[in-house]
């Protein structure tokens, strides 16, 4: 049995401007703090870069519980019955 925790936190949001540029840093524009504000009441980021739009907070934390059960029974010499049960709870 194991419990797995996974989380991710995003920062330094960018907008793609030239997707086929030779250098990676030339492919995007990074928002400044005055262009990107976070609204905790609605969990959204508001962008004001000439046009006004918003997007949801992509940060996530998840937990999973996984377990395995294996039963082996030798009902006759040389004969084996195996039963496997796997469970997952998110």
Backbone as XML, in Angstrom:
<?xml version="1.0"?>
<chain id="A" units="angstrom">
  <residue number="1" name="UNK">
    <atom name="N" x="0.836" y="-1.166" z="0.000"/>
    <atom name="CA" x="0.000" y="0.000" z="0.000"/>
    <atom name="C" x="0.887" y="1.236" z="0.000"/>
  </residue>
  <residue number="2" name="UNK">
    <atom name="N" x="0.492" y="2.208" z="-0.779"/>
    <atom name="CA" x="1.281" y="3.428" z="-0.866"/>
    <atom name="C" x="0.370" y="4.608" z="-1.133"/>
  </residue>
  <residue number="3" name="UNK">
    <atom name="N" x="0.741" y="5.729" z="-0.571"/>
    <atom name="CA" x="0.030" y="6.968" z="-0.839"/>
    <atom name="C" x="0.983" y="7.871" z="-1.608"/>
  </residue>
  <residue number="4" name="UNK">
    <atom name="N" x="0.536" y="8.365" z="-2.735"/>
    <atom name="CA" x="1.352" y="9.223" z="-3.574"/>
    <atom name="C" x="0.772" y="10.627" z="-3.561"/>
  </residue>
  <residue number="5" name="UNK">
    <atom name="N" x="1.654" y="11.597" z="-3.362"/>
    <atom name="CA" x="1.255" y="12.997" z="-3.410"/>
    <atom name="C" x="1.924" y="13.638" z="-4.618"/>
  </residue>
  <residue number="6" name="UNK">
    <atom name="N" x="1.200" y="14.474" z="-5.307"/>
    <atom name="CA" x="1.743" y="15.150" z="-6.471"/>
    <atom name="C" x="1.238" y="16.580" z="-6.473"/>
  </residue>
  <residue number="7" name="UNK">
    <atom name="N" x="2.113" y="17.506" z="-6.706"/>
    <atom name="CA" x="1.703" y="18.903" z="-6.770"/>
    <atom name="C" x="2.556" y="19.654" z="-7.768"/>
  </residue>
  <residue number="8" name="UNK">
    <atom name="N" x="1.982" y="20.690" z="-8.312"/>
    <atom name="CA" x="2.753" y="21.537" z="-9.214"/>
    <atom name="C" x="2.304" y="22.975" z="-9.015"/>
  </residue>
  <residue number="9" name="UNK">
    <atom name="N" x="3.265" y="23.870" z="-9.106"/>
    <atom name="CA" x="3.003" y="25.287" z="-8.926"/>
    <atom name="C" x="3.646" y="26.020" z="-10.099"/>
  </residue>
  <residue number="10" name="UNK">
    <atom name="N" x="2.840" y="26.759" z="-10.815"/>
    <atom name="CA" x="3.309" y="27.473" z="-11.991"/>
    <atom name="C" x="3.659" y="28.913" z="-11.633"/>
  </residue>
  <residue number="11" name="UNK">
    <atom name="N" x="4.623" y="29.448" z="-12.343"/>
    <atom name="CA" x="5.008" y="30.849" z="-12.182"/>
    <atom name="C" x="5.595" y="31.325" z="-13.508"/>
  </residue>
  <residue number="12" name="UNK">
    <atom name="N" x="5.853" y="32.613" z="-13.614"/>
    <atom name="CA" x="6.441" y="33.203" z="-14.824"/>
    <atom name="C" x="5.629" y="32.834" z="-16.070"/>
  </residue>
  <residue number="13" name="UNK">
    <atom name="N" x="4.374" y="33.246" z="-16.096"/>
    <atom name="CA" x="3.493" y="32.931" z="-17.217"/>
    <atom name="C" x="3.937" y="33.667" z="-18.473"/>
  </residue>
  <residue number="14" name="UNK">
    <atom name="N" x="3.774" y="33.003" z="-19.608"/>
    <atom name="CA" x="4.243" y="33.531" z="-20.885"/>
    <atom name="C" x="3.155" y="33.430" z="-21.944"/>
  </residue>
  <residue number="15" name="UNK">
    <atom name="N" x="3.319" y="34.216" z="-22.992"/>
    <atom name="CA" x="2.441" y="34.157" z="-24.152"/>
    <atom name="C" x="3.307" y="33.871" z="-25.371"/>
  </residue>
  <residue number="16" name="UNK">
    <atom name="N" x="2.918" y="32.901" z="-26.165"/>
    <atom name="CA" x="3.684" y="32.559" z="-27.364"/>
    <atom name="C" x="3.497" y="33.662" z="-28.399"/>
  </residue>
  <residue number="17" name="UNK">
    <atom name="N" x="4.612" y="34.160" z="-28.907"/>
    <atom name="CA" x="4.554" y="35.222" z="-29.907"/>
    <atom name="C" x="5.094" y="34.772" z="-31.261"/>
  </residue>
  <residue number="18" name="UNK">
    <atom name="N" x="6.229" y="34.060" z="-31.259"/>
    <atom name="CA" x="6.836" y="33.553" z="-32.496"/>
    <atom name="C" x="7.142" y="32.069" z="-32.271"/>
  </residue>
  <residue number="19" name="UNK">
    <atom name="N" x="6.199" y="31.166" z="-32.559"/>
    <atom name="CA" x="6.391" y="29.758" z="-32.211"/>
    <atom name="C" x="7.531" y="29.064" z="-32.931"/>
  </residue>
  <residue number="20" name="UNK">
    <atom name="N" x="7.939" y="29.544" z="-34.076"/>
    <atom name="CA" x="9.006" y="28.865" z="-34.813"/>
    <atom name="C" x="10.326" y="29.630" z="-34.781"/>
  </residue>
  <residue number="21" name="UNK">
    <atom name="N" x="10.538" y="30.480" z="-33.782"/>
    <atom name="CA" x="11.798" y="31.218" z="-33.666"/>
    <atom name="C" x="12.941" y="30.250" z="-33.369"/>
  </residue>
  <residue number="22" name="UNK">
    <atom name="N" x="14.135" y="30.631" z="-33.788"/>
    <atom name="CA" x="15.304" y="29.763" z="-33.599"/>
    <atom name="C" x="15.680" y="29.605" z="-32.135"/>
  </residue>
  <residue number="23" name="UNK">
    <atom name="N" x="15.638" y="30.683" z="-31.381"/>
    <atom name="CA" x="16.006" y="30.628" z="-29.964"/>
    <atom name="C" x="14.734" y="30.562" z="-29.120"/>
  </residue>
  <residue number="24" name="UNK">
    <atom name="N" x="14.811" y="29.770" z="-28.057"/>
    <atom name="CA" x="13.641" y="29.550" z="-27.207"/>
    <atom name="C" x="13.116" y="30.853" z="-26.621"/>
  </residue>
  <residue number="25" name="UNK">
    <atom name="N" x="13.988" y="31.721" z="-26.142"/>
    <atom name="CA" x="13.553" y="32.967" z="-25.511"/>
    <atom name="C" x="12.915" y="33.939" z="-26.494"/>
  </residue>
  <residue number="26" name="UNK">
    <atom name="N" x="13.099" y="33.724" z="-27.774"/>
    <atom name="CA" x="12.472" y="34.586" z="-28.775"/>
    <atom name="C" x="11.056" y="34.104" z="-29.116"/>
  </residue>
  <residue number="27" name="UNK">
    <atom name="N" x="10.663" y="32.950" z="-28.629"/>
    <atom name="CA" x="9.361" y="32.359" z="-28.975"/>
    <atom name="C" x="8.204" y="32.897" z="-28.128"/>
  </residue>
  <residue number="28" name="UNK">
    <atom name="N" x="8.497" y="33.521" z="-27.008"/>
    <atom name="CA" x="7.429" y="33.915" z="-26.103"/>
    <atom name="C" x="7.683" y="35.298" z="-25.506"/>
  </residue>
  <residue number="29" name="UNK">
    <atom name="N" x="6.626" y="35.829" z="-24.911"/>
    <atom name="CA" x="6.696" y="37.074" z="-24.160"/>
    <atom name="C" x="6.276" y="36.751" z="-22.731"/>
  </residue>
  <residue number="30" name="UNK">
    <atom name="N" x="7.104" y="37.119" z="-21.746"/>
    <atom name="CA" x="6.777" y="36.859" z="-20.347"/>
    <atom name="C" x="6.018" y="38.052" z="-19.774"/>
  </residue>
  <residue number="31" name="UNK">
    <atom name="N" x="4.871" y="37.760" z="-19.153"/>
    <atom name="CA" x="4.046" y="38.816" z="-18.592"/>
    <atom name="C" x="4.741" y="39.494" z="-17.424"/>
  </residue>
  <residue number="32" name="UNK">
    <atom name="N" x="4.569" y="40.803" z="-17.310"/>
    <atom name="CA" x="5.094" y="41.561" z="-16.182"/>
    <atom name="C" x="4.060" y="41.541" z="-15.054"/>
  </residue>
  <residue number="33" name="UNK">
    <atom name="N" x="4.463" y="41.840" z="-13.826"/>
    <atom name="CA" x="3.500" y="41.842" z="-12.714"/>
    <atom name="C" x="2.339" y="42.819" z="-12.916"/>
  </residue>
  <residue number="34" name="UNK">
    <atom name="N" x="2.550" y="43.901" z="-13.656"/>
    <atom name="CA" x="1.444" y="44.835" z="-13.888"/>
    <atom name="C" x="0.451" y="44.304" z="-14.926"/>
  </residue>
  <residue number="35" name="UNK">
    <atom name="N" x="0.869" y="43.358" z="-15.751"/>
    <atom name="CA" x="-0.017" y="42.779" z="-16.770"/>
    <atom name="C" x="-0.779" y="41.560" z="-16.277"/>
  </residue>
  <residue number="36" name="UNK">
    <atom name="N" x="-0.302" y="40.941" z="-15.223"/>
    <atom name="CA" x="-0.891" y="39.698" z="-14.734"/>
    <atom name="C" x="-1.197" y="39.838" z="-13.251"/>
  </residue>
  <residue number="37" name="UNK">
    <atom name="N" x="-2.465" y="39.729" z="-12.887"/>
    <atom name="CA" x="-2.864" y="39.801" z="-11.486"/>
    <atom name="C" x="-3.673" y="38.560" z="-11.133"/>
  </residue>
  <residue number="38" name="UNK">
    <atom name="N" x="-3.544" y="38.140" z="-9.879"/>
    <atom name="CA" x="-4.249" y="36.945" z="-9.400"/>
    <atom name="C" x="-5.413" y="37.357" z="-8.510"/>
  </residue>
  <residue number="39" name="UNK">
    <atom name="N" x="-6.574" y="36.764" z="-8.761"/>
    <atom name="CA" x="-7.764" y="37.011" z="-7.951"/>
    <atom name="C" x="-8.045" y="35.765" z="-7.120"/>
  </residue>
  <residue number="40" name="UNK">
    <atom name="N" x="-7.689" y="35.756" z="-5.823"/>
    <atom name="CA" x="-7.868" y="34.542" z="-5.014"/>
    <atom name="C" x="-9.323" y="34.161" z="-4.778"/>
  </residue>
  <residue number="41" name="UNK">
    <atom name="N" x="-10.242" y="35.109" z="-4.857"/>
    <atom name="CA" x="-11.645" y="34.772" z="-4.615"/>
    <atom name="C" x="-12.218" y="33.885" z="-5.715"/>
  </residue>
  <residue number="42" name="UNK">
    <atom name="N" x="-11.738" y="34.050" z="-6.949"/>
    <atom name="CA" x="-12.228" y="33.220" z="-8.056"/>
    <atom name="C" x="-11.163" y="32.265" z="-8.593"/>
  </residue>
  <residue number="43" name="UNK">
    <atom name="N" x="-9.966" y="32.271" z="-7.991"/>
    <atom name="CA" x="-8.831" y="31.429" z="-8.420"/>
    <atom name="C" x="-8.528" y="31.606" z="-9.905"/>
  </residue>
  <residue number="44" name="UNK">
    <atom name="N" x="-8.483" y="32.851" z="-10.358"/>
    <atom name="CA" x="-8.166" y="33.133" z="-11.752"/>
    <atom name="C" x="-7.069" y="34.175" z="-11.850"/>
  </residue>
  <residue number="45" name="UNK">
    <atom name="N" x="-6.346" y="34.097" z="-12.955"/>
    <atom name="CA" x="-5.365" y="35.114" z="-13.306"/>
    <atom name="C" x="-5.996" y="36.028" z="-14.351"/>
  </residue>
  <residue number="46" name="UNK">
    <atom name="N" x="-5.893" y="37.327" z="-14.129"/>
    <atom name="CA" x="-6.417" y="38.310" z="-15.066"/>
    <atom name="C" x="-5.259" y="38.928" z="-15.830"/>
  </residue>
  <residue number="47" name="UNK">
    <atom name="N" x="-5.366" y="38.923" z="-17.149"/>
    <atom name="CA" x="-4.306" y="39.424" z="-18.021"/>
    <atom name="C" x="-4.788" y="40.706" z="-18.684"/>
  </residue>
  <residue number="48" name="UNK">
    <atom name="N" x="-3.946" y="41.736" z="-18.632"/>
    <atom name="CA" x="-4.240" y="42.990" z="-19.303"/>
    <atom name="C" x="-3.007" y="43.387" z="-20.105"/>
  </residue>
  <residue number="49" name="UNK">
    <atom name="N" x="-2.915" y="42.877" z="-21.320"/>
    <atom name="CA" x="-1.770" y="43.161" z="-22.197"/>
    <atom name="C" x="-2.232" y="43.811" z="-23.501"/>
  </residue>
  <residue number="50" name="UNK">
    <atom name="N" x="-3.182" y="44.704" z="-23.396"/>
    <atom name="CA" x="-3.772" y="45.303" z="-24.580"/>
    <atom name="C" x="-5.163" y="44.757" z="-24.810"/>
  </residue>
  <residue number="51" name="UNK">
    <atom name="N" x="-5.358" y="43.500" z="-24.486"/>
    <atom name="CA" x="-6.674" y="42.866" z="-24.497"/>
    <atom name="C" x="-6.891" y="42.308" z="-23.101"/>
  </residue>
  <residue number="52" name="UNK">
    <atom name="N" x="-8.090" y="42.267" z="-22.636"/>
    <atom name="CA" x="-8.354" y="41.769" z="-21.282"/>
    <atom name="C" x="-8.960" y="40.370" z="-21.343"/>
  </residue>
  <residue number="53" name="UNK">
    <atom name="N" x="-8.334" y="39.439" z="-20.680"/>
    <atom name="CA" x="-8.847" y="38.068" z="-20.586"/>
    <atom name="C" x="-8.331" y="37.445" z="-19.300"/>
  </residue>
  <residue number="54" name="UNK">
    <atom name="N" x="-8.822" y="36.272" z="-18.976"/>
    <atom name="CA" x="-8.401" y="35.595" z="-17.747"/>
    <atom name="C" x="-8.326" y="34.092" z="-17.989"/>
  </residue>
  <residue number="55" name="UNK">
    <atom name="N" x="-7.637" y="33.411" z="-17.076"/>
    <atom name="CA" x="-7.559" y="31.948" z="-17.115"/>
    <atom name="C" x="-7.476" y="31.431" z="-15.688"/>
  </residue>
  <residue number="56" name="UNK">
    <atom name="N" x="-7.905" y="30.189" z="-15.518"/>
    <atom name="CA" x="-7.934" y="29.569" z="-14.192"/>
    <atom name="C" x="-6.547" y="29.254" z="-13.674"/>
  </residue>
  <residue number="57" name="UNK">
    <atom name="N" x="-6.462" y="29.114" z="-12.375"/>
    <atom name="CA" x="-5.196" y="28.783" z="-11.721"/>
    <atom name="C" x="-4.810" y="27.341" z="-12.069"/>
  </residue>
  <residue number="58" name="UNK">
    <atom name="N" x="-3.656" y="27.130" z="-12.727"/>
    <atom name="CA" x="-3.270" y="25.772" z="-13.110"/>
    <atom name="C" x="-2.585" y="24.975" z="-12.000"/>
  </residue>
  <residue number="59" name="UNK">
    <atom name="N" x="-2.311" y="25.601" z="-10.840"/>
    <atom name="CA" x="-1.656" y="24.889" z="-9.743"/>
    <atom name="C" x="-2.565" y="23.768" z="-9.245"/>
  </residue>
  <residue number="60" name="UNK">
    <atom name="N" x="-1.975" y="22.605" z="-8.979"/>
    <atom name="CA" x="-2.756" y="21.470" z="-8.506"/>
    <atom name="C" x="-2.001" y="20.703" z="-7.435"/>
  </residue>
  <residue number="61" name="UNK">
    <atom name="N" x="-2.751" y="20.044" z="-6.587"/>
    <atom name="CA" x="-2.211" y="19.091" z="-5.619"/>
    <atom name="C" x="-3.156" y="17.899" z="-5.647"/>
  </residue>
  <residue number="62" name="UNK">
    <atom name="N" x="-2.602" y="16.722" z="-5.826"/>
    <atom name="CA" x="-3.454" y="15.538" z="-5.847"/>
    <atom name="C" x="-2.852" y="14.444" z="-4.970"/>
  </residue>
  <residue number="63" name="UNK">
    <atom name="N" x="-3.694" y="13.561" z="-4.531"/>
    <atom name="CA" x="-3.291" y="12.463" z="-3.670"/>
    <atom name="C" x="-3.935" y="11.188" z="-4.200"/>
  </residue>
  <residue number="64" name="UNK">
    <atom name="N" x="-3.168" y="10.119" z="-4.230"/>
    <atom name="CA" x="-3.693" y="8.825" z="-4.659"/>
    <atom name="C" x="-3.291" y="7.759" z="-3.660"/>
  </residue>
  <residue number="65" name="UNK">
    <atom name="N" x="-4.200" y="6.845" z="-3.410"/>
    <atom name="CA" x="-3.918" y="5.684" z="-2.565"/>
    <atom name="C" x="-3.989" y="4.456" z="-3.459"/>
  </residue>
  <residue number="66" name="UNK">
    <atom name="N" x="-2.908" y="3.692" z="-3.488"/>
    <atom name="CA" x="-2.863" y="2.485" z="-4.323"/>
    <atom name="C" x="-2.503" y="1.281" z="-3.463"/>
  </residue>
  <residue number="67" name="UNK">
    <atom name="N" x="-3.144" y="0.163" z="-3.740"/>
    <atom name="CA" x="-2.847" y="-1.051" z="-2.989"/>
    <atom name="C" x="-2.943" y="-2.266" z="-3.910"/>
  </residue>
  <residue number="68" name="UNK">
    <atom name="N" x="-2.207" y="-3.291" z="-3.554"/>
    <atom name="CA" x="-2.218" y="-4.555" z="-4.287"/>
    <atom name="C" x="-2.341" y="-5.700" z="-3.281"/>
  </residue>
  <residue number="69" name="UNK">
    <atom name="N" x="-3.073" y="-6.726" z="-3.670"/>
    <atom name="CA" x="-3.204" y="-7.923" z="-2.847"/>
    <atom name="C" x="-3.017" y="-9.131" z="-3.761"/>
  </residue>
  <residue number="70" name="UNK">
    <atom name="N" x="-2.111" y="-10.014" z="-3.382"/>
    <atom name="CA" x="-1.860" y="-11.230" z="-4.158"/>
    <atom name="C" x="-2.035" y="-12.433" z="-3.231"/>
  </residue>
  <residue number="71" name="UNK">
    <atom name="N" x="-2.904" y="-13.353" z="-3.650"/>
    <atom name="CA" x="-3.128" y="-14.584" z="-2.891"/>
    <atom name="C" x="-2.703" y="-15.757" z="-3.770"/>
  </residue>
  <residue number="72" name="UNK">
    <atom name="N" x="-1.841" y="-16.609" z="-3.224"/>
    <atom name="CA" x="-1.353" y="-17.779" z="-3.954"/>
    <atom name="C" x="-1.733" y="-19.021" z="-3.154"/>
  </residue>
  <residue number="73" name="UNK">
    <atom name="N" x="-2.387" y="-19.955" z="-3.837"/>
    <atom name="CA" x="-2.826" y="-21.183" z="-3.172"/>
    <atom name="C" x="-2.438" y="-22.375" z="-4.030"/>
  </residue>
  <residue number="74" name="UNK">
    <atom name="N" x="-1.707" y="-23.290" z="-3.431"/>
    <atom name="CA" x="-1.332" y="-24.525" z="-4.129"/>
    <atom name="C" x="-2.323" y="-25.597" z="-3.694"/>
  </residue>
  <residue number="75" name="UNK">
    <atom name="N" x="-3.395" y="-25.770" z="-4.496"/>
    <atom name="CA" x="-4.478" y="-26.679" z="-4.115"/>
    <atom name="C" x="-4.131" y="-28.141" z="-4.353"/>
  </residue>
  <residue number="76" name="UNK">
    <atom name="N" x="-3.258" y="-28.450" z="-5.290"/>
    <atom name="CA" x="-2.696" y="-29.790" z="-5.496"/>
    <atom name="C" x="-1.204" y="-29.611" z="-5.725"/>
  </residue>
  <residue number="77" name="UNK">
    <atom name="N" x="-0.398" y="-30.596" z="-5.383"/>
    <atom name="CA" x="1.036" y="-30.461" z="-5.622"/>
    <atom name="C" x="1.313" y="-30.158" z="-7.110"/>
  </residue>
  <residue number="78" name="UNK">
    <atom name="N" x="2.005" y="-29.047" z="-7.368"/>
    <atom name="CA" x="2.330" y="-28.656" z="-8.738"/>
    <atom name="C" x="1.278" y="-27.786" z="-9.396"/>
  </residue>
  <residue number="79" name="UNK">
    <atom name="N" x="0.145" y="-27.565" z="-8.753"/>
    <atom name="CA" x="-0.914" y="-26.725" z="-9.311"/>
    <atom name="C" x="-1.073" y="-25.492" z="-8.421"/>
  </residue>
  <residue number="80" name="UNK">
    <atom name="N" x="-1.121" y="-24.348" z="-9.023"/>
    <atom name="CA" x="-1.192" y="-23.101" z="-8.263"/>
    <atom name="C" x="-2.326" y="-22.230" z="-8.775"/>
  </residue>
  <residue number="81" name="UNK">
    <atom name="N" x="-3.061" y="-21.660" z="-7.852"/>
    <atom name="CA" x="-4.105" y="-20.698" z="-8.167"/>
    <atom name="C" x="-3.656" y="-19.348" z="-7.598"/>
  </residue>
  <residue number="82" name="UNK">
    <atom name="N" x="-3.634" y="-18.344" z="-8.445"/>
    <atom name="CA" x="-3.200" y="-17.012" z="-8.015"/>
    <atom name="C" x="-4.354" y="-16.039" z="-8.235"/>
  </residue>
  <residue number="83" name="UNK">
    <atom name="N" x="-4.648" y="-15.248" z="-7.229"/>
    <atom name="CA" x="-5.686" y="-14.224" z="-7.312"/>
    <atom name="C" x="-5.024" y="-12.874" z="-7.008"/>
  </residue>
  <residue number="84" name="UNK">
    <atom name="N" x="-5.192" y="-11.928" z="-7.908"/>
    <atom name="CA" x="-4.587" y="-10.599" z="-7.708"/>
    <atom name="C" x="-5.692" y="-9.564" z="-7.707"/>
  </residue>
  <residue number="85" name="UNK">
    <atom name="N" x="-5.624" y="-8.633" z="-6.753"/>
    <atom name="CA" x="-6.580" y="-7.553" z="-6.653"/>
    <atom name="C" x="-5.778" y="-6.248" z="-6.562"/>
  </residue>
  <residue number="86" name="UNK">
    <atom name="N" x="-6.145" y="-5.284" z="-7.398"/>
    <atom name="CA" x="-5.490" y="-3.977" z="-7.371"/>
    <atom name="C" x="-6.540" y="-2.933" z="-7.140"/>
  </residue>
  <residue number="87" name="UNK">
    <atom name="N" x="-6.244" y="-2.011" z="-6.236"/>
    <atom name="CA" x="-7.187" y="-0.937" z="-5.950"/>
    <atom name="C" x="-6.516" y="0.413" z="-6.038"/>
  </residue>
  <residue number="88" name="UNK">
    <atom name="N" x="-7.307" y="1.383" z="-6.446"/>
    <atom name="CA" x="-6.799" y="2.752" z="-6.552"/>
    <atom name="C" x="-7.899" y="3.706" z="-6.123"/>
  </residue>
  <residue number="89" name="UNK">
    <atom name="N" x="-7.557" y="4.626" z="-5.278"/>
    <atom name="CA" x="-8.509" y="5.612" z="-4.792"/>
    <atom name="C" x="-7.910" y="6.985" z="-4.985"/>
  </residue>
  <residue number="90" name="UNK">
    <atom name="N" x="-8.613" y="7.860" z="-5.702"/>
    <atom name="CA" x="-8.099" y="9.207" z="-5.940"/>
    <atom name="C" x="-8.685" y="10.167" z="-4.957"/>
  </residue>
</chain>
